[in-house]
Coordinates of C-alpha atoms in Angstrom, one line a residue:
M261 CA 29.2 30.9 15.1
Y262 CA 30.1 33.1 18.4
Q263 CA 29.9 31.4 21.8
L264 CA 30.0 33.4 25.3
D265 CA 33.4 33.2 26.4
H266 CA 33.5 34.5 29.7
L267 CA 31.6 37.7 31.7
V268 CA 34.0 40.7 33.4
V269 CA 33.3 41.2 36.8
F270 CA 35.7 44.1 38.5
V271 CA 35.7 44.0 42.6
E272 CA 37.5 46.3 44.8
N273 CA 38.5 43.1 46.9
L274 CA 38.8 40.0 45.4
E275 CA 38.9 37.9 48.5
E276 CA 36.3 39.8 50.4
A277 CA 34.1 38.6 45.9
V278 CA 35.7 34.6 46.4
Q279 CA 34.1 34.6 49.9
H280 CA 30.7 36.1 48.4
Y281 CA 30.5 34.1 45.3
K282 CA 30.5 30.8 47.6
E283 CA 28.0 32.0 49.4
L284 CA 26.0 32.1 46.6
G285 CA 26.4 28.3 45.9
F286 CA 30.1 28.5 43.7
N287 CA 32.0 26.0 45.7
F288 CA 34.7 25.7 43.6
I289 CA 36.3 28.9 42.6
H290 CA 39.7 29.0 41.0
K291 CA 43.3 31.0 41.0
G292 CA 43.1 32.6 37.8
G293 CA 47.2 34.6 37.8
K294 CA 47.8 38.1 36.9
H295 CA 47.7 40.7 33.7
P296 CA 50.8 42.7 32.7
F297 CA 49.2 45.7 33.3
G298 CA 48.3 44.8 37.2
T299 CA 45.3 42.9 37.2
F300 CA 44.9 39.7 39.0
N301 CA 42.0 37.0 38.6
E302 CA 39.8 34.4 40.2
L303 CA 37.2 32.0 37.9
I304 CA 34.1 30.1 37.7
Y305 CA 34.6 27.2 35.3
L306 CA 30.9 26.8 33.5
S307 CA 29.5 23.5 32.1
D308 CA 28.4 25.4 28.9
K309 CA 32.3 26.8 28.3
S310 CA 31.8 30.3 29.6
Y311 CA 32.8 31.1 32.7
I312 CA 32.8 34.2 35.7
E313 CA 36.1 36.0 35.4
L314 CA 36.0 37.8 39.3
V315 CA 38.7 40.6 38.6
S316 CA 40.4 43.3 40.3
Y317 CA 43.8 45.9 40.4
I318 CA 46.5 45.0 42.4
G319 CA 46.8 48.0 44.1
G320 CA 42.6 48.8 43.9
I321 CA 40.4 50.6 41.6
E322 CA 42.2 54.1 42.7
S323 CA 45.6 52.8 42.0
L324 CA 44.9 51.7 38.6
K325 CA 43.3 55.2 37.6
K326 CA 45.9 56.9 38.3
A327 CA 48.3 54.2 36.7
T328 CA 46.0 54.5 33.4
E329 CA 45.9 58.6 33.7
E330 CA 49.5 58.6 33.6
R331 CA 50.5 56.7 30.9
I332 CA 47.3 58.6 29.4
S333 CA 48.6 61.8 29.6
E334 CA 53.1 61.5 30.2
H335 CA 53.2 58.9 26.8
F336 CA 49.5 59.4 24.4
Q337 CA 49.8 55.5 24.1
K338 CA 46.6 54.4 23.5
P339 CA 44.2 52.6 26.8
T340 CA 44.5 49.2 27.5
L341 CA 41.8 46.6 28.2
E342 CA 41.4 48.1 32.1
T343 CA 40.2 52.0 30.8
R344 CA 37.3 50.4 29.2
W345 CA 36.5 48.8 31.7
I346 CA 37.5 52.0 34.2
S347 CA 36.3 54.6 31.8
Q348 CA 32.5 52.7 33.4
D349 CA 32.7 54.7 36.2
G350 CA 35.0 52.6 38.5
K351 CA 32.0 51.2 40.3
S352 CA 32.1 47.1 40.9
G353 CA 29.4 44.7 39.2
C354 CA 29.3 43.2 35.3
V355 CA 31.8 45.9 33.3
D356 CA 32.5 43.6 30.0
F357 CA 31.7 40.5 28.8
A358 CA 33.8 38.5 26.1
L359 CA 32.8 36.4 23.1
T360 CA 34.5 33.7 21.2
F361 CA 34.5 31.6 18.3
D362 CA 32.8 27.6 18.4
D363 CA 33.5 24.3 17.5
S364 CA 32.6 24.6 13.5
D365 CA 34.8 25.5 11.1
K366 CA 33.0 28.5 9.8
L367 CA 34.8 31.1 9.5
T368 CA 32.9 34.1 10.8
R369 CA 34.0 37.7 9.5
M370 CA 35.6 38.0 13.2
K371 CA 37.2 34.6 13.5
R372 CA 38.8 35.9 9.7
F373 CA 39.2 39.5 10.9
L374 CA 40.9 38.2 14.4
Q375 CA 43.4 36.3 12.1
N376 CA 44.7 38.7 9.3
E377 CA 43.2 41.9 10.2
S378 CA 41.8 42.6 7.1
D379 CA 38.2 45.1 7.0
F380 CA 35.7 42.2 6.7
F381 CA 32.2 44.5 6.5
G382 CA 34.4 47.8 7.8
L383 CA 35.2 45.5 11.2
Q384 CA 38.7 47.8 11.0
N385 CA 36.3 51.2 12.3
L386 CA 34.8 49.4 15.5
Y387 CA 37.5 47.1 16.2
Q388 CA 41.0 47.0 17.3
V389 CA 43.5 43.8 17.7
I390 CA 45.6 43.5 20.5
E391 CA 47.4 40.7 22.2
G392 CA 47.1 39.7 25.9
S393 CA 48.6 36.5 28.2
R394 CA 48.6 36.1 32.1
E395 CA 50.7 34.1 33.8
R396 CA 49.3 30.7 35.5
E397 CA 50.7 28.7 38.1
N398 CA 51.9 24.9 37.3
I399 CA 51.6 26.4 33.2
G400 CA 53.1 29.7 32.5
K401 CA 51.8 32.4 30.4
I402 CA 49.0 31.5 28.5
R403 CA 48.5 33.9 25.2
W404 CA 45.3 35.5 23.6
K405 CA 44.2 37.6 20.9
L406 CA 41.5 40.6 21.4
A407 CA 39.5 42.1 19.0
V408 CA 38.5 45.3 21.0
P409 CA 35.5 48.1 20.4
K410 CA 37.0 51.6 19.5
T411 CA 36.2 55.0 19.1
E412 CA 38.6 58.3 17.8
V413 CA 37.5 61.2 20.1
K414 CA 39.3 64.6 19.3
T415 CA 42.4 65.6 21.6
K416 CA 43.2 68.7 23.3
H417 CA 46.4 68.7 22.3
N418 CA 47.9 70.0 18.2
F419 CA 49.9 67.5 17.2
I420 CA 47.6 64.3 17.9
T421 CA 44.2 64.8 15.9
K422 CA 42.5 61.3 17.5
R423 CA 42.9 58.8 19.8
L424 CA 41.5 56.1 20.6
Y425 CA 39.5 54.6 23.2
Y426 CA 37.9 51.8 24.2
S427 CA 34.2 52.0 23.5
C428 CA 31.8 50.0 26.0
K429 CA 28.8 49.5 23.5
L430 CA 29.4 45.8 22.2
P431 CA 31.7 43.0 23.4
F432 CA 35.1 41.8 22.8
F433 CA 36.2 38.3 21.1
I434 CA 39.1 36.6 22.5
D435 CA 41.1 33.9 20.3
D436 CA 43.7 31.7 21.8
I437 CA 47.4 31.3 20.7
T438 CA 48.1 28.6 23.3
E439 CA 45.7 26.0 23.5
R440 CA 41.6 27.0 25.5
E441 CA 42.6 24.8 27.6
N442 CA 44.8 25.8 29.3
R443 CA 42.3 29.3 30.4
V444 CA 39.3 27.7 30.3
D445 CA 38.9 24.7 32.0
T446 CA 35.4 23.6 31.7
N447 CA 35.6 19.8 31.9
F448 CA 36.3 20.2 35.9
A449 CA 32.5 22.4 35.6
L450 CA 31.6 19.3 34.8
E451 CA 33.2 16.7 37.1
H452 CA 32.0 19.2 39.8
P453 CA 28.5 20.1 40.0
Y454 CA 28.1 23.2 42.6
D455 CA 25.9 23.7 45.4
N456 CA 24.4 26.2 43.3
G457 CA 23.5 24.1 40.7
V458 CA 24.5 26.5 38.1
I459 CA 25.4 24.9 35.2
G460 CA 25.4 28.0 32.6
I461 CA 24.1 31.8 31.5
S462 CA 21.7 31.2 29.4
K463 CA 21.1 34.7 28.5
V464 CA 22.9 38.3 28.3
E465 CA 20.5 41.8 27.9
L466 CA 21.8 45.1 27.2
V467 CA 19.5 48.3 27.0
V468 CA 20.2 51.3 24.9
P469 CA 19.5 54.8 24.9
K470 CA 15.9 54.6 23.0
D471 CA 17.8 57.6 20.1
E472 CA 20.8 55.8 19.8
F473 CA 18.5 51.7 19.0
D474 CA 17.9 51.8 15.3
N475 CA 21.3 53.4 14.3
Y476 CA 23.2 51.0 17.1
L477 CA 22.0 48.1 15.2
E478 CA 22.7 49.0 11.4
Q479 CA 26.3 50.6 12.4
Q480 CA 27.4 48.1 14.7
V481 CA 25.7 45.2 16.0
F482 CA 25.0 44.5 12.5
K483 CA 28.6 44.4 11.0
V484 CA 29.7 42.4 13.5
F485 CA 27.3 39.7 13.9
D486 CA 26.7 37.6 11.1
K487 CA 22.8 37.1 9.5
E488 CA 22.3 33.9 10.2
M489 CA 23.1 34.6 14.0
I490 CA 20.3 37.2 14.2
K491 CA 17.4 34.9 15.5
Y492 CA 14.8 38.2 15.6
H493 CA 14.9 41.7 15.5
D494 CA 12.1 44.6 15.7
H495 CA 12.5 47.9 16.4
E496 CA 12.3 47.2 20.3
V497 CA 14.7 44.1 20.4
C498 CA 17.1 42.3 18.9
I499 CA 17.8 38.6 19.6
I500 CA 21.6 37.4 18.8
R501 CA 22.0 33.3 19.3
L502 CA 25.0 32.0 20.4
S503 CA 25.8 28.9 20.2
N504 CA 26.2 28.5 24.1
S505 CA 23.6 31.7 25.5
I506 CA 21.4 34.1 23.8
M507 CA 22.3 38.1 23.7
E508 CA 19.5 40.5 24.0
I509 CA 19.1 44.2 22.4
H510 CA 16.7 45.9 23.9
K511 CA 15.4 49.6 23.3
A512 CA 15.3 51.5 27.0
D513 CA 11.8 51.8 28.0
T514 CA 11.3 54.8 30.8
S515 CA 8.3 52.5 32.0
N516 CA 10.6 49.6 32.6
H517 CA 12.1 49.7 36.3
L518 CA 15.3 47.4 35.7
H519 CA 16.2 50.0 32.5
M520 CA 16.2 53.0 34.7
K521 CA 17.6 51.2 37.7
H522 CA 20.7 50.3 35.5
F523 CA 20.9 53.8 34.0
D524 CA 20.6 55.5 37.6
R525 CA 23.9 53.5 38.1
V526 CA 25.9 53.3 35.1
G527 CA 24.4 55.9 33.4
K528 CA 23.4 55.8 29.9
L529 CA 27.4 55.6 27.9
Y530 CA 28.2 52.8 29.6
W531 CA 26.7 49.9 27.6
R532 CA 26.7 46.8 30.4
P533 CA 24.6 44.2 31.0
Y534 CA 21.6 44.6 32.9
Q535 CA 20.2 41.6 33.4
I536 CA 22.7 38.6 33.2
V537 CA 20.3 34.5 33.2
L538 CA 21.9 31.9 35.0
T539 CA 20.3 28.2 34.5
T540 CA 20.5 25.3 37.0
N541 CA 18.6 22.0 37.0
N542 CA 18.9 21.4 40.4
K543 CA 14.9 22.3 41.8
E544 CA 16.8 22.1 45.7
A545 CA 19.7 24.0 45.2
F546 CA 17.0 26.8 42.8
E547 CA 14.5 27.2 45.7
K548 CA 17.4 27.7 48.0
Y549 CA 19.6 30.1 46.0
E550 CA 17.4 32.2 44.1
P551 CA 16.6 34.5 46.5
L552 CA 20.2 35.0 47.6
F553 CA 20.9 36.1 43.9
R554 CA 17.8 37.9 43.4
S555 CA 18.6 39.7 47.2
G556 CA 21.7 41.4 45.0
T557 CA 23.5 41.7 48.2
K558 CA 26.4 39.0 47.8
T559 CA 26.6 39.5 43.7
C560 CA 29.0 43.0 43.7
H561 CA 26.9 44.3 41.9
V562 CA 25.9 41.6 39.2
P563 CA 22.4 42.1 38.5
F564 CA 22.0 38.0 38.1
V565 CA 18.6 36.3 38.1
L566 CA 18.7 32.4 38.5
V567 CA 16.3 30.4 36.9
Y568 CA 15.4 27.0 36.9
K569 CA 15.9 24.1 33.8
S570 CA 13.5 21.3 33.8
G571 CA 13.6 20.3 30.3
D572 CA 12.0 22.7 27.7
L573 CA 10.2 24.1 31.6
L574 CA 12.1 27.6 33.2
E575 CA 11.0 29.1 36.4
G576 CA 12.2 31.7 38.2
S577 CA 11.6 35.7 38.6
N578 CA 12.8 38.8 37.8
P579 CA 14.7 40.9 40.8

């Protein structure tokens, strides 16, 4: 089964963002490392085996835009993963999220695709496989394979009929080449509870333009996710079961202020998560930190909702 691996939160000032998240009760934030394409990150490990990645570009967002434009215009190369983030308007926020594979022995279609890049269920039309890495202090280079959603568009250059761009309409997948423990220290989160009591990401919600919803499910979602992962779907919503979380894909509803607020911010081309539900099992921490999450002043434009879970009982509110 697929597993939620991490959220990508792009920020303009990493040091400031780290301080904001500490004020939200994430009192342990870990230095990640530097990526080859000029970004660096800090990580919030969660005990459900996922994490939140706070990432910024060493020269700032404007430098990243410039470097990306120069690389594309001068060398006609396919964009790297950061282009997918910057194409989503350059604003801070949750620009992406990654899925990985749980500990079961089952070879899902995406796992098979990443291992040998054969065309299972038409995935070659939807995803491009690339390798990634970063340098981590005291560990060295850690490496992984990515399957990144793609789309091909026509260009103005007569000698190039199509160019690959990374689509923003599906999550990307990550499969570790080096040990996952070198990249994700979830044991730390188990041993060191956060002040806010957050134990995991229980739900990631997406909203899709009304006129694209049905086609999106048929042509993309149902090809990427194995049948048993689709918990429920109709003409309004699709619910996907992950081993440690849930993905909900909603058809845009003009009467829903959250949907409209989301589109006002990022536009209808960029399908960022419009709501992310964090779970805490600490009642006192929930009462203290839920208003801070709901206000959104410290989240770097990430639409978090904090809920309290006691057994099967959930308590919380929408922003």
